[in-house]
mmCIF file of C-alpha atoms and ligand atoms in Angstrom:
data_model
loop_
_atom_site.group_PDB
_atom_site.id
_atom_site.type_symbol
_atom_site.label_atom_id
_atom_site.label_comp_id
_atom_site.label_asym_id
_atom_site.label_seq_id
_atom_site.Cartn_x
_atom_site.Cartn_y
_atom_site.Cartn_z
ATOM 1 C CA UNK A 1 -5.243 -3.860 -11.878
ATOM 2 C CA UNK A 2 -6.313 -6.223 -14.692
ATOM 3 C CA UNK A 3 -2.654 -7.343 -14.888
ATOM 4 C CA UNK A 4 -2.550 -7.878 -11.110
ATOM 5 C CA UNK A 5 -5.841 -9.792 -11.144
ATOM 6 C CA UNK A 6 -5.367 -11.876 -14.299
ATOM 7 C CA UNK A 7 -1.675 -12.048 -15.216
ATOM 8 C CA UNK A 8 0.395 -11.848 -12.038
ATOM 9 C CA UNK A 9 -0.154 -15.443 -10.903
ATOM 10 C CA UNK A 10 2.681 -17.940 -11.257
ATOM 11 C CA UNK A 11 4.139 -20.842 -9.309
ATOM 12 C CA UNK A 12 6.601 -18.390 -7.745
ATOM 13 C CA UNK A 13 4.665 -15.182 -7.354
ATOM 14 C CA UNK A 14 6.852 -12.279 -6.251
ATOM 15 C CA UNK A 15 4.345 -9.794 -7.642
ATOM 16 C CA UNK A 16 2.208 -9.302 -4.526
ATOM 17 C CA UNK A 17 2.740 -6.334 -2.231
ATOM 18 C CA UNK A 18 1.083 -7.674 0.905
ATOM 19 C CA UNK A 19 1.905 -10.478 3.331
ATOM 20 C CA UNK A 20 0.423 -13.936 2.785
ATOM 21 C CA UNK A 21 -3.272 -14.264 3.610
ATOM 22 C CA UNK A 22 -4.263 -15.584 7.001
ATOM 23 C CA UNK A 23 -6.837 -18.359 7.061
ATOM 24 C CA UNK A 24 -10.124 -18.262 8.927
ATOM 25 C CA UNK A 25 -8.865 -21.121 11.117
ATOM 26 C CA UNK A 26 -5.905 -18.938 12.221
ATOM 27 C CA UNK A 27 -8.283 -16.497 13.931
ATOM 28 C CA UNK A 28 -10.528 -17.222 16.943
ATOM 29 C CA UNK A 29 -13.727 -16.772 14.906
ATOM 30 C CA UNK A 30 -16.592 -19.194 15.520
ATOM 31 C CA UNK A 31 -19.715 -19.421 13.391
ATOM 32 C CA UNK A 32 -21.763 -18.288 16.434
ATOM 33 C CA UNK A 33 -19.773 -15.030 16.402
ATOM 34 C CA UNK A 34 -21.147 -14.153 12.986
ATOM 35 C CA UNK A 35 -24.518 -12.860 11.826
ATOM 36 C CA UNK A 36 -25.751 -11.921 8.370
ATOM 37 C CA UNK A 37 -27.233 -8.517 9.119
ATOM 38 C CA UNK A 38 -26.709 -6.035 11.897
ATOM 39 C CA UNK A 39 -26.878 -2.448 12.995
ATOM 40 C CA UNK A 40 -24.496 -0.696 10.662
ATOM 41 C CA UNK A 41 -25.514 2.810 9.687
ATOM 42 C CA UNK A 42 -22.616 5.263 9.546
ATOM 43 C CA UNK A 43 -20.323 2.551 10.868
ATOM 44 C CA UNK A 44 -20.866 -0.495 13.049
ATOM 45 C CA UNK A 45 -20.386 0.717 16.617
ATOM 46 C CA UNK A 46 -17.961 -1.996 17.864
ATOM 47 C CA UNK A 47 -15.872 -1.682 14.690
ATOM 48 C CA UNK A 48 -15.845 2.127 14.909
ATOM 49 C CA UNK A 49 -14.568 1.758 18.486
ATOM 50 C CA UNK A 50 -11.866 -0.722 17.441
ATOM 51 C CA UNK A 51 -10.761 1.507 14.529
ATOM 52 C CA UNK A 52 -10.680 4.643 16.676
ATOM 53 C CA UNK A 53 -8.592 2.839 19.311
ATOM 54 C CA UNK A 54 -6.225 1.427 16.685
ATOM 55 C CA UNK A 55 -5.760 4.851 15.057
ATOM 56 C CA UNK A 56 -5.613 6.870 18.302
ATOM 57 C CA UNK A 57 -8.382 9.289 17.268
ATOM 58 C CA UNK A 58 -12.039 9.848 18.174
ATOM 59 C CA UNK A 59 -14.758 7.903 16.357
ATOM 60 C CA UNK A 60 -16.123 10.998 14.599
ATOM 61 C CA UNK A 61 -12.857 11.103 12.607
ATOM 62 C CA UNK A 62 -13.162 7.546 11.318
ATOM 63 C CA UNK A 63 -14.930 6.553 8.104
ATOM 64 C CA UNK A 64 -15.034 2.797 7.565
ATOM 65 C CA UNK A 65 -14.477 1.850 3.930
ATOM 66 C CA UNK A 66 -14.208 -1.211 1.708
ATOM 67 C CA UNK A 67 -10.410 -1.468 1.812
ATOM 68 C CA UNK A 68 -7.920 1.330 1.258
ATOM 69 C CA UNK A 69 -9.141 1.274 -2.330
ATOM 70 C CA UNK A 70 -12.558 2.664 -1.423
ATOM 71 C CA UNK A 71 -10.954 4.859 1.251
ATOM 72 C CA UNK A 72 -8.792 6.495 -1.423
ATOM 73 C CA UNK A 73 -11.718 6.851 -3.798
ATOM 74 C CA UNK A 74 -13.917 8.480 -1.150
ATOM 75 C CA UNK A 75 -11.111 10.845 -0.196
ATOM 76 C CA UNK A 76 -10.307 11.983 -3.721
ATOM 77 C CA UNK A 77 -13.950 12.181 -4.785
ATOM 78 C CA UNK A 78 -14.912 14.222 -1.717
ATOM 79 C CA UNK A 79 -12.027 16.647 -2.024
ATOM 80 C CA UNK A 80 -11.791 17.101 -5.806
ATOM 81 C CA UNK A 81 -14.199 18.333 -8.482
ATOM 82 C CA UNK A 82 -13.532 17.905 -12.207
ATOM 83 C CA UNK A 83 -10.766 20.326 -13.204
ATOM 84 C CA UNK A 84 -9.349 20.685 -9.664
ATOM 85 C CA UNK A 85 -5.595 20.266 -9.498
ATOM 86 C CA UNK A 86 -4.131 17.311 -7.605
ATOM 87 C CA UNK A 87 -0.386 16.792 -7.122
ATOM 88 C CA UNK A 88 0.602 13.113 -7.007
ATOM 89 C CA UNK A 89 3.980 11.524 -6.306
ATOM 90 C CA UNK A 90 5.804 9.766 -9.158
ATOM 91 C CA UNK A 91 6.173 6.803 -9.127
ATOM 92 C CA UNK A 92 2.886 6.012 -7.414
ATOM 93 C CA UNK A 93 0.383 3.231 -6.881
ATOM 94 C CA UNK A 94 -1.346 3.273 -10.245
ATOM 95 C CA UNK A 95 -4.896 3.328 -8.897
ATOM 96 C CA UNK A 96 -4.350 6.628 -7.082
ATOM 97 C CA UNK A 97 -3.629 8.135 -10.460
ATOM 98 C CA UNK A 98 -6.524 6.273 -12.102
ATOM 99 C CA UNK A 99 -9.021 7.522 -9.509
ATOM 100 C CA UNK A 100 -7.890 11.133 -9.981
ATOM 101 C CA UNK A 101 -8.291 10.688 -13.754
ATOM 102 C CA UNK A 102 -11.722 9.110 -13.306
ATOM 103 C CA UNK A 103 -12.866 12.095 -11.249
ATOM 104 C CA UNK A 104 -11.651 14.432 -14.010
ATOM 105 C CA UNK A 105 -9.073 16.181 -11.838
ATOM 106 C CA UNK A 106 -6.108 17.930 -13.432
ATOM 107 C CA UNK A 107 -3.088 15.887 -12.416
ATOM 108 C CA UNK A 108 0.403 17.226 -11.806
ATOM 109 C CA UNK A 109 3.355 15.254 -10.484
ATOM 110 C CA UNK A 110 6.450 15.593 -8.332
ATOM 111 C CA UNK A 111 9.324 13.110 -8.469
ATOM 112 C CA UNK A 112 10.566 10.587 -5.937
ATOM 113 C CA UNK A 113 13.869 9.688 -7.525
ATOM 114 C CA UNK A 114 15.706 6.401 -7.616
ATOM 115 C CA UNK A 115 18.927 8.303 -6.793
ATOM 116 C CA UNK A 116 17.456 9.675 -3.544
ATOM 117 C CA UNK A 117 16.184 6.228 -2.515
ATOM 118 C CA UNK A 118 12.657 7.379 -3.480
ATOM 119 C CA UNK A 119 12.706 9.844 -0.574
ATOM 120 C CA UNK A 120 9.914 12.387 -0.214
ATOM 121 C CA UNK A 121 11.390 15.845 -0.748
ATOM 122 C CA UNK A 122 9.188 18.671 0.616
ATOM 123 C CA UNK A 123 11.116 21.180 -1.545
ATOM 124 C CA UNK A 124 10.277 19.253 -4.724
ATOM 125 C CA UNK A 125 6.626 19.250 -3.656
ATOM 126 C CA UNK A 126 6.716 22.965 -2.879
ATOM 127 C CA UNK A 127 8.088 23.686 -6.341
ATOM 128 C CA UNK A 128 5.293 21.680 -7.973
ATOM 129 C CA UNK A 129 2.423 23.213 -5.946
ATOM 130 C CA UNK A 130 0.453 26.009 -7.644
ATOM 131 C CA UNK A 131 -2.257 28.304 -6.224
ATOM 132 C CA UNK A 132 -4.769 25.884 -7.788
ATOM 133 C CA UNK A 133 -3.432 22.736 -6.081
ATOM 134 C CA UNK A 134 -6.237 21.306 -3.922
ATOM 135 C CA UNK A 135 -4.591 18.116 -2.746
ATOM 136 C CA UNK A 136 -1.167 16.478 -2.454
ATOM 137 C CA UNK A 137 -1.133 12.651 -2.606
ATOM 138 C CA UNK A 138 1.635 10.520 -1.082
ATOM 139 C CA UNK A 139 2.059 7.029 0.321
ATOM 140 C CA UNK A 140 4.058 6.213 3.444
ATOM 141 C CA UNK A 141 5.575 3.636 3.156
ATOM 142 C CA UNK A 142 5.960 4.237 -0.562
ATOM 143 C CA UNK A 143 4.642 1.738 -3.087
ATOM 144 C CA UNK A 144 6.650 0.448 -5.004
ATOM 145 C CA UNK A 145 9.911 1.160 -3.128
ATOM 146 C CA UNK A 146 8.926 0.872 0.598
ATOM 147 C CA UNK A 147 10.780 4.161 1.317
ATOM 148 C CA UNK A 148 9.780 5.661 4.668
ATOM 149 C CA UNK A 149 9.180 9.353 5.359
ATOM 150 C CA UNK A 150 9.757 10.479 8.958
ATOM 151 C CA UNK A 151 7.482 12.742 10.959
ATOM 152 C CA UNK A 152 9.480 15.918 10.232
ATOM 153 C CA UNK A 153 9.155 15.330 6.476
ATOM 154 C CA UNK A 154 5.426 14.673 6.697
ATOM 155 C CA UNK A 155 4.961 17.793 8.856
ATOM 156 C CA UNK A 156 6.935 19.870 6.328
ATOM 157 C CA UNK A 157 4.654 18.626 3.537
ATOM 158 C CA UNK A 158 1.606 19.522 5.645
ATOM 159 C CA UNK A 159 2.913 23.080 6.009
ATOM 160 C CA UNK A 160 3.102 23.694 2.245
ATOM 161 C CA UNK A 161 -0.602 24.617 2.111
ATOM 162 C CA UNK A 162 -2.916 22.175 0.330
ATOM 163 C CA UNK A 163 -4.511 19.282 2.128
ATOM 164 C CA UNK A 164 -2.448 16.069 2.060
ATOM 165 C CA UNK A 165 -3.706 12.523 1.526
ATOM 166 C CA UNK A 166 -1.290 10.046 3.098
ATOM 167 C CA UNK A 167 -1.955 6.440 2.110
ATOM 168 C CA UNK A 168 -0.555 4.526 5.096
ATOM 169 C CA UNK A 169 -1.586 1.021 4.067
ATOM 170 C CA UNK A 170 2.055 -0.179 4.401
ATOM 171 C CA UNK A 171 3.105 1.985 7.358
ATOM 172 C CA UNK A 172 2.860 -0.716 10.024
ATOM 173 C CA UNK A 173 5.419 -2.754 8.049
ATOM 174 C CA UNK A 174 8.002 -0.290 9.433
ATOM 175 C CA UNK A 175 7.227 -1.643 12.947
ATOM 176 C CA UNK A 176 8.992 0.410 15.654
ATOM 177 C CA UNK A 177 10.579 2.644 12.992
ATOM 178 C CA UNK A 178 7.139 3.839 11.838
ATOM 179 C CA UNK A 179 6.437 7.474 12.676
ATOM 180 C CA UNK A 180 3.085 8.396 14.186
ATOM 181 C CA UNK A 181 0.230 8.415 11.708
ATOM 182 C CA UNK A 182 -0.023 11.708 9.797
ATOM 183 C CA UNK A 183 -3.608 11.820 11.093
ATOM 184 C CA UNK A 184 -2.203 12.852 14.482
ATOM 185 C CA UNK A 185 -0.264 15.802 13.023
ATOM 186 C CA UNK A 186 -3.160 18.107 12.097
ATOM 187 C CA UNK A 187 -6.421 18.479 10.211
ATOM 188 C CA UNK A 188 -4.670 19.207 6.893
ATOM 189 C CA UNK A 189 -3.926 15.468 6.686
ATOM 190 C CA UNK A 190 -6.326 12.773 5.539
ATOM 191 C CA UNK A 191 -5.060 9.238 6.100
ATOM 192 C CA UNK A 192 -6.209 6.000 4.494
ATOM 193 C CA UNK A 193 -5.350 2.444 5.460
ATOM 194 C CA UNK A 194 -6.671 -1.087 5.917
ATOM 195 C CA UNK A 195 -5.945 -4.526 7.363
ATOM 196 C CA UNK A 196 -5.004 -5.756 3.885
ATOM 197 C CA UNK A 197 -1.313 -5.462 3.182
ATOM 198 C CA UNK A 198 0.603 -5.693 6.445
ATOM 199 C CA UNK A 199 -1.888 -7.863 8.316
ATOM 200 C CA UNK A 200 -2.706 -10.339 5.528
ATOM 201 C CA UNK A 201 -6.460 -9.881 6.051
ATOM 202 C CA UNK A 202 -7.413 -8.557 2.626
ATOM 203 C CA UNK A 203 -10.626 -10.567 2.389
ATOM 204 C CA UNK A 204 -12.185 -8.704 5.306
ATOM 205 C CA UNK A 205 -11.949 -5.512 3.213
ATOM 206 C CA UNK A 206 -11.575 -3.636 6.488
ATOM 207 C CA UNK A 207 -10.365 -0.197 5.411
ATOM 208 C CA UNK A 208 -10.743 3.265 6.866
ATOM 209 C CA UNK A 209 -10.194 6.974 6.436
ATOM 210 C CA UNK A 210 -9.110 9.324 9.206
ATOM 211 C CA UNK A 211 -10.251 12.898 8.560
ATOM 212 C CA UNK A 212 -11.473 15.925 10.490
ATOM 213 C CA UNK A 213 -15.115 15.383 11.538
ATOM 214 C CA UNK A 214 -16.868 17.599 8.962
ATOM 215 C CA UNK A 215 -14.931 16.020 6.112
ATOM 216 C CA UNK A 216 -15.568 12.579 7.587
ATOM 217 C CA UNK A 217 -19.331 13.270 7.486
ATOM 218 C CA UNK A 218 -19.109 14.303 3.819
ATOM 219 C CA UNK A 219 -17.276 11.048 3.060
ATOM 220 C CA UNK A 220 -19.914 8.973 4.829
ATOM 221 C CA UNK A 221 -22.538 10.692 2.655
ATOM 222 C CA UNK A 222 -20.613 9.923 -0.511
ATOM 223 C CA UNK A 223 -20.297 6.323 0.635
ATOM 224 C CA UNK A 224 -24.117 6.256 0.713
ATOM 225 C CA UNK A 225 -23.881 6.228 -3.113
ATOM 226 C CA UNK A 226 -21.252 3.459 -3.230
ATOM 227 C CA UNK A 227 -20.631 0.957 -0.415
ATOM 228 C CA UNK A 228 -23.812 2.074 1.453
ATOM 229 C CA UNK A 229 -23.721 -0.704 4.071
ATOM 230 C CA UNK A 230 -20.836 -3.181 4.440
ATOM 231 C CA UNK A 231 -21.086 -6.958 4.654
ATOM 232 C CA UNK A 232 -21.929 -7.426 8.322
ATOM 233 C CA UNK A 233 -20.085 -10.742 8.705
ATOM 234 C CA UNK A 234 -16.915 -8.991 7.615
ATOM 235 C CA UNK A 235 -17.516 -6.242 10.169
ATOM 236 C CA UNK A 236 -17.941 -8.802 12.965
ATOM 237 C CA UNK A 237 -14.852 -10.739 11.867
ATOM 238 C CA UNK A 238 -12.876 -7.478 11.650
ATOM 239 C CA UNK A 239 -13.732 -6.603 15.262
ATOM 240 C CA UNK A 240 -12.364 -10.007 16.319
ATOM 241 C CA UNK A 241 -9.293 -9.526 14.099
ATOM 242 C CA UNK A 242 -8.430 -6.253 15.853
ATOM 243 C CA UNK A 243 -7.981 -8.251 19.072
ATOM 244 C CA UNK A 244 -5.432 -10.438 17.252
ATOM 245 C CA UNK A 245 -3.335 -7.697 15.631
ATOM 246 C CA UNK A 246 -0.400 -7.785 18.093
ATOM 247 C CA UNK A 247 0.018 -11.548 17.521
ATOM 248 C CA UNK A 248 -0.353 -11.132 13.758
ATOM 249 C CA UNK A 249 2.137 -8.280 13.648
ATOM 250 C CA UNK A 250 4.763 -10.243 15.606
ATOM 251 C CA UNK A 251 4.395 -13.120 13.151
ATOM 252 C CA UNK A 252 4.557 -10.774 10.140
ATOM 253 C CA UNK A 253 7.673 -9.129 11.472
ATOM 254 C CA UNK A 254 9.507 -12.422 11.825
ATOM 255 C CA UNK A 255 8.426 -13.403 8.289
ATOM 256 C CA UNK A 256 9.473 -10.101 6.716
ATOM 257 C CA UNK A 257 12.837 -9.973 8.526
ATOM 258 C CA UNK A 258 13.787 -13.441 7.252
ATOM 259 C CA UNK A 259 12.489 -12.734 3.756
ATOM 260 C CA UNK A 260 14.247 -9.363 3.559
ATOM 261 C CA UNK A 261 17.538 -10.987 4.527
ATOM 262 C CA UNK A 262 17.060 -13.422 1.614
ATOM 263 C CA UNK A 263 16.282 -10.522 -0.724
ATOM 264 C CA UNK A 264 19.359 -8.580 0.372
ATOM 265 C CA UNK A 265 21.558 -11.665 -0.109
ATOM 266 C CA UNK A 266 20.139 -11.870 -3.614
ATOM 267 C CA UNK A 267 20.904 -8.177 -4.263
ATOM 268 C CA UNK A 268 24.472 -8.756 -2.973
ATOM 269 C CA UNK A 269 24.905 -11.400 -5.653
ATOM 270 C CA UNK A 270 23.782 -9.193 -8.582
ATOM 271 C CA UNK A 271 25.849 -6.492 -10.263
ATOM 272 C CA UNK A 272 23.067 -5.907 -12.790
ATOM 273 C CA UNK A 273 20.528 -4.625 -10.246
ATOM 274 C CA UNK A 274 20.596 -1.469 -8.188
ATOM 275 C CA UNK A 275 18.070 -0.967 -5.409
ATOM 276 C CA UNK A 276 17.726 1.210 -2.352
ATOM 277 C CA UNK A 277 17.570 -1.202 0.589
ATOM 278 C CA UNK A 278 15.444 -0.580 3.622
ATOM 279 C CA UNK A 279 15.189 -2.508 6.877
ATOM 280 C CA UNK A 280 11.361 -2.512 6.579
ATOM 281 C CA UNK A 281 8.517 -2.837 4.106
ATOM 282 C CA UNK A 282 7.007 -5.567 1.971
ATOM 283 C CA UNK A 283 8.444 -4.655 -1.444
ATOM 284 C CA UNK A 284 11.635 -3.507 -3.179
ATOM 285 C CA UNK A 285 11.981 -1.686 -6.501
ATOM 286 C CA UNK A 286 15.307 -2.461 -8.190
ATOM 287 C CA UNK A 287 16.555 -0.853 -11.376
ATOM 288 C CA UNK A 288 17.824 -3.169 -14.107
ATOM 289 C CA UNK A 289 21.168 -1.778 -15.227
ATOM 290 C CA UNK A 290 21.447 -3.830 -18.440
ATOM 291 C CA UNK A 291 18.729 -5.050 -20.805
ATOM 292 C CA UNK A 292 14.976 -4.692 -20.918
ATOM 293 C CA UNK A 293 12.647 -5.284 -17.972
ATOM 294 C CA UNK A 294 9.831 -6.217 -20.378
ATOM 295 C CA UNK A 295 11.894 -9.102 -21.835
ATOM 296 C CA UNK A 296 13.107 -10.102 -18.382
ATOM 297 C CA UNK A 297 9.519 -10.363 -17.101
ATOM 298 C CA UNK A 298 8.417 -12.309 -20.159
ATOM 299 C CA UNK A 299 11.281 -14.790 -19.847
ATOM 300 C CA UNK A 300 10.767 -15.063 -16.103
ATOM 301 C CA UNK A 301 7.117 -15.948 -16.532
ATOM 302 C CA UNK A 302 7.397 -18.232 -19.596
ATOM 303 C CA UNK A 303 10.578 -20.117 -18.766
ATOM 304 C CA UNK A 304 10.735 -19.882 -14.966
ATOM 305 C CA UNK A 305 7.066 -19.678 -13.908
ATOM 306 C CA UNK A 306 7.857 -16.669 -11.736
ATOM 307 C CA UNK A 307 6.412 -13.157 -11.685
ATOM 308 C CA UNK A 308 7.505 -9.728 -10.493
ATOM 309 C CA UNK A 309 5.678 -6.473 -11.315
ATOM 310 C CA UNK A 310 7.056 -4.712 -14.404
ATOM 311 C CA UNK A 311 8.033 -1.108 -13.660
ATOM 312 C CA UNK A 312 5.832 0.145 -16.515
ATOM 313 C CA UNK A 313 2.925 -0.062 -14.049
ATOM 314 C CA UNK A 314 4.769 2.516 -11.959
ATOM 315 C CA UNK A 315 5.833 4.623 -14.973
ATOM 316 C CA UNK A 316 9.446 3.419 -14.569
ATOM 317 C CA UNK A 317 9.980 0.764 -17.236
ATOM 318 C CA UNK A 318 13.625 0.102 -16.311
ATOM 319 C CA UNK A 319 12.599 -0.990 -12.791
ATOM 320 C CA UNK A 320 10.538 -3.868 -11.428
ATOM 321 C CA UNK A 321 8.922 -4.580 -8.064
ATOM 322 C CA UNK A 322 9.638 -7.618 -5.920
ATOM 323 C CA UNK A 323 7.241 -8.536 -3.118
ATOM 324 C CA UNK A 324 8.575 -10.361 -0.070
ATOM 325 C CA UNK A 325 5.381 -11.058 1.875
ATOM 326 C CA UNK A 326 5.034 -14.747 0.979
ATOM 327 C CA UNK A 327 6.684 -17.827 2.494
ATOM 328 C CA UNK A 328 10.484 -17.960 2.641
ATOM 329 C CA UNK A 329 11.074 -21.084 0.539
ATOM 330 C CA UNK A 330 9.092 -20.008 -2.535
ATOM 331 C CA UNK A 331 10.615 -16.547 -2.223
ATOM 332 C CA UNK A 332 14.137 -18.016 -2.259
ATOM 333 C CA UNK A 333 13.263 -20.221 -5.216
ATOM 334 C CA UNK A 334 11.635 -17.282 -7.037
ATOM 335 C CA UNK A 335 14.771 -15.201 -6.477
ATOM 336 C CA UNK A 336 16.953 -18.075 -7.707
ATOM 337 C CA UNK A 337 14.842 -18.203 -10.882
ATOM 338 C CA UNK A 338 15.002 -14.424 -11.243
ATOM 339 C CA UNK A 339 18.797 -14.720 -11.071
ATOM 340 C CA UNK A 340 18.714 -17.431 -13.770
ATOM 341 C CA UNK A 341 16.534 -15.259 -16.038
ATOM 342 C CA UNK A 342 18.936 -12.344 -15.537
ATOM 343 C CA UNK A 343 21.892 -14.615 -16.387
ATOM 344 C CA UNK A 344 20.093 -15.822 -19.557
ATOM 345 C CA UNK A 345 19.697 -12.208 -20.658
ATOM 346 C CA UNK A 346 23.406 -11.574 -20.263
ATOM 347 C CA UNK A 347 24.170 -14.581 -22.471
ATOM 348 C CA UNK A 348 21.679 -13.766 -25.244
HETATM 349 C C1 PLP B 401 -0.595 2.331 -1.879
HETATM 350 C C2 PLP B 401 -1.781 1.404 -1.936
HETATM 351 N N1 PLP B 401 -2.966 1.830 -1.483
HETATM 352 C C3 PLP B 401 -4.055 1.047 -1.500
HETATM 353 C C4 PLP B 401 -3.997 -0.245 -1.982
HETATM 354 C C5 PLP B 401 -5.253 -1.095 -1.953
HETATM 355 O O1 PLP B 401 -5.424 -1.561 -0.653
HETATM 356 P P1 PLP B 401 -6.694 -2.390 -0.166
HETATM 357 O O2 PLP B 401 -6.433 -3.818 -0.452
HETATM 358 O O3 PLP B 401 -6.777 -2.096 1.289
HETATM 359 O O4 PLP B 401 -7.893 -1.885 -0.906
HETATM 360 C C6 PLP B 401 -2.798 -0.732 -2.470
HETATM 361 C C7 PLP B 401 -2.714 -2.083 -3.038
HETATM 362 O O5 PLP B 401 -1.738 -2.525 -3.599
HETATM 363 C C8 PLP B 401 -1.654 0.107 -2.432
HETATM 364 O O6 PLP B 401 -0.466 -0.321 -2.882
#
């Protein structure tokens, strides 16, 4: 996270995983729509309604949270005590691992392999589960690769035994290919998400958890120690944003389709990269077949003013992550510069 906050910026930033931020002026929000304080206790009623409608569940299953980040923290901290065993996919979004460590959980891992296109394999999970495993943690779509797990796979993981946290913050970037939310498949699933990544509305910090009602109540109580009460202006703006999601999603789809085509053209031109390609998602996670990713990233930043995320942050140092959520022109220029940095490495 310190790298993402302090070191990822560059003129051509391909290090972000979400789509470009929308501006306030892009949404029909007027100053009269906002108010500093309001009636938010265990959720702000209009936002709880909007979230429940969006997720297709009843309001007693929704816990509003400050982004998926807080949603993940509340989930792990409610379900795990120090010493409890949690089984987390590898590679994973680093903060899922960091939260489990912070709680003092005992962490075990199961692989999502490059060779399988980072697919989720219920058999691999089954092999890694022990009688002490309290929670399985996965993301769908997967960060960093954008691999998608279908409903049958998610169901099979739910049948293994322990509860399953599914981080679905990227799921809507699969558009009509997205399976139903795991939250609709049974109470063994806890789902987290937000308006951050796919909708480009990170600043609203509108996140949520979907969980069975008793668990949801426990999470609200834990939130009383942390977020307590959200910024009311953000709640009001989020309610308005929910009315705009279809328009936003159509725009995002057009952006990602064009950008992905540019990325795939770039992959076509490189024999030194190998990447599973998907027709959805906001990121790709290629493997560098020759040379060091650390030197590539250094050269890319220092000589070409361009960043990607080094695979070391995903425990795979021979990979790197490219984000395609920005504007097309800078993406194409960033990819051109990435190609030049790769060519330099071949020559040196
Ligand atoms: C899998 C995953 N979950 C959660 C987050 C954080 O999301 P938010 O901005 O909603 O807190 C990220 C951010 O990169 C992520 O990749």
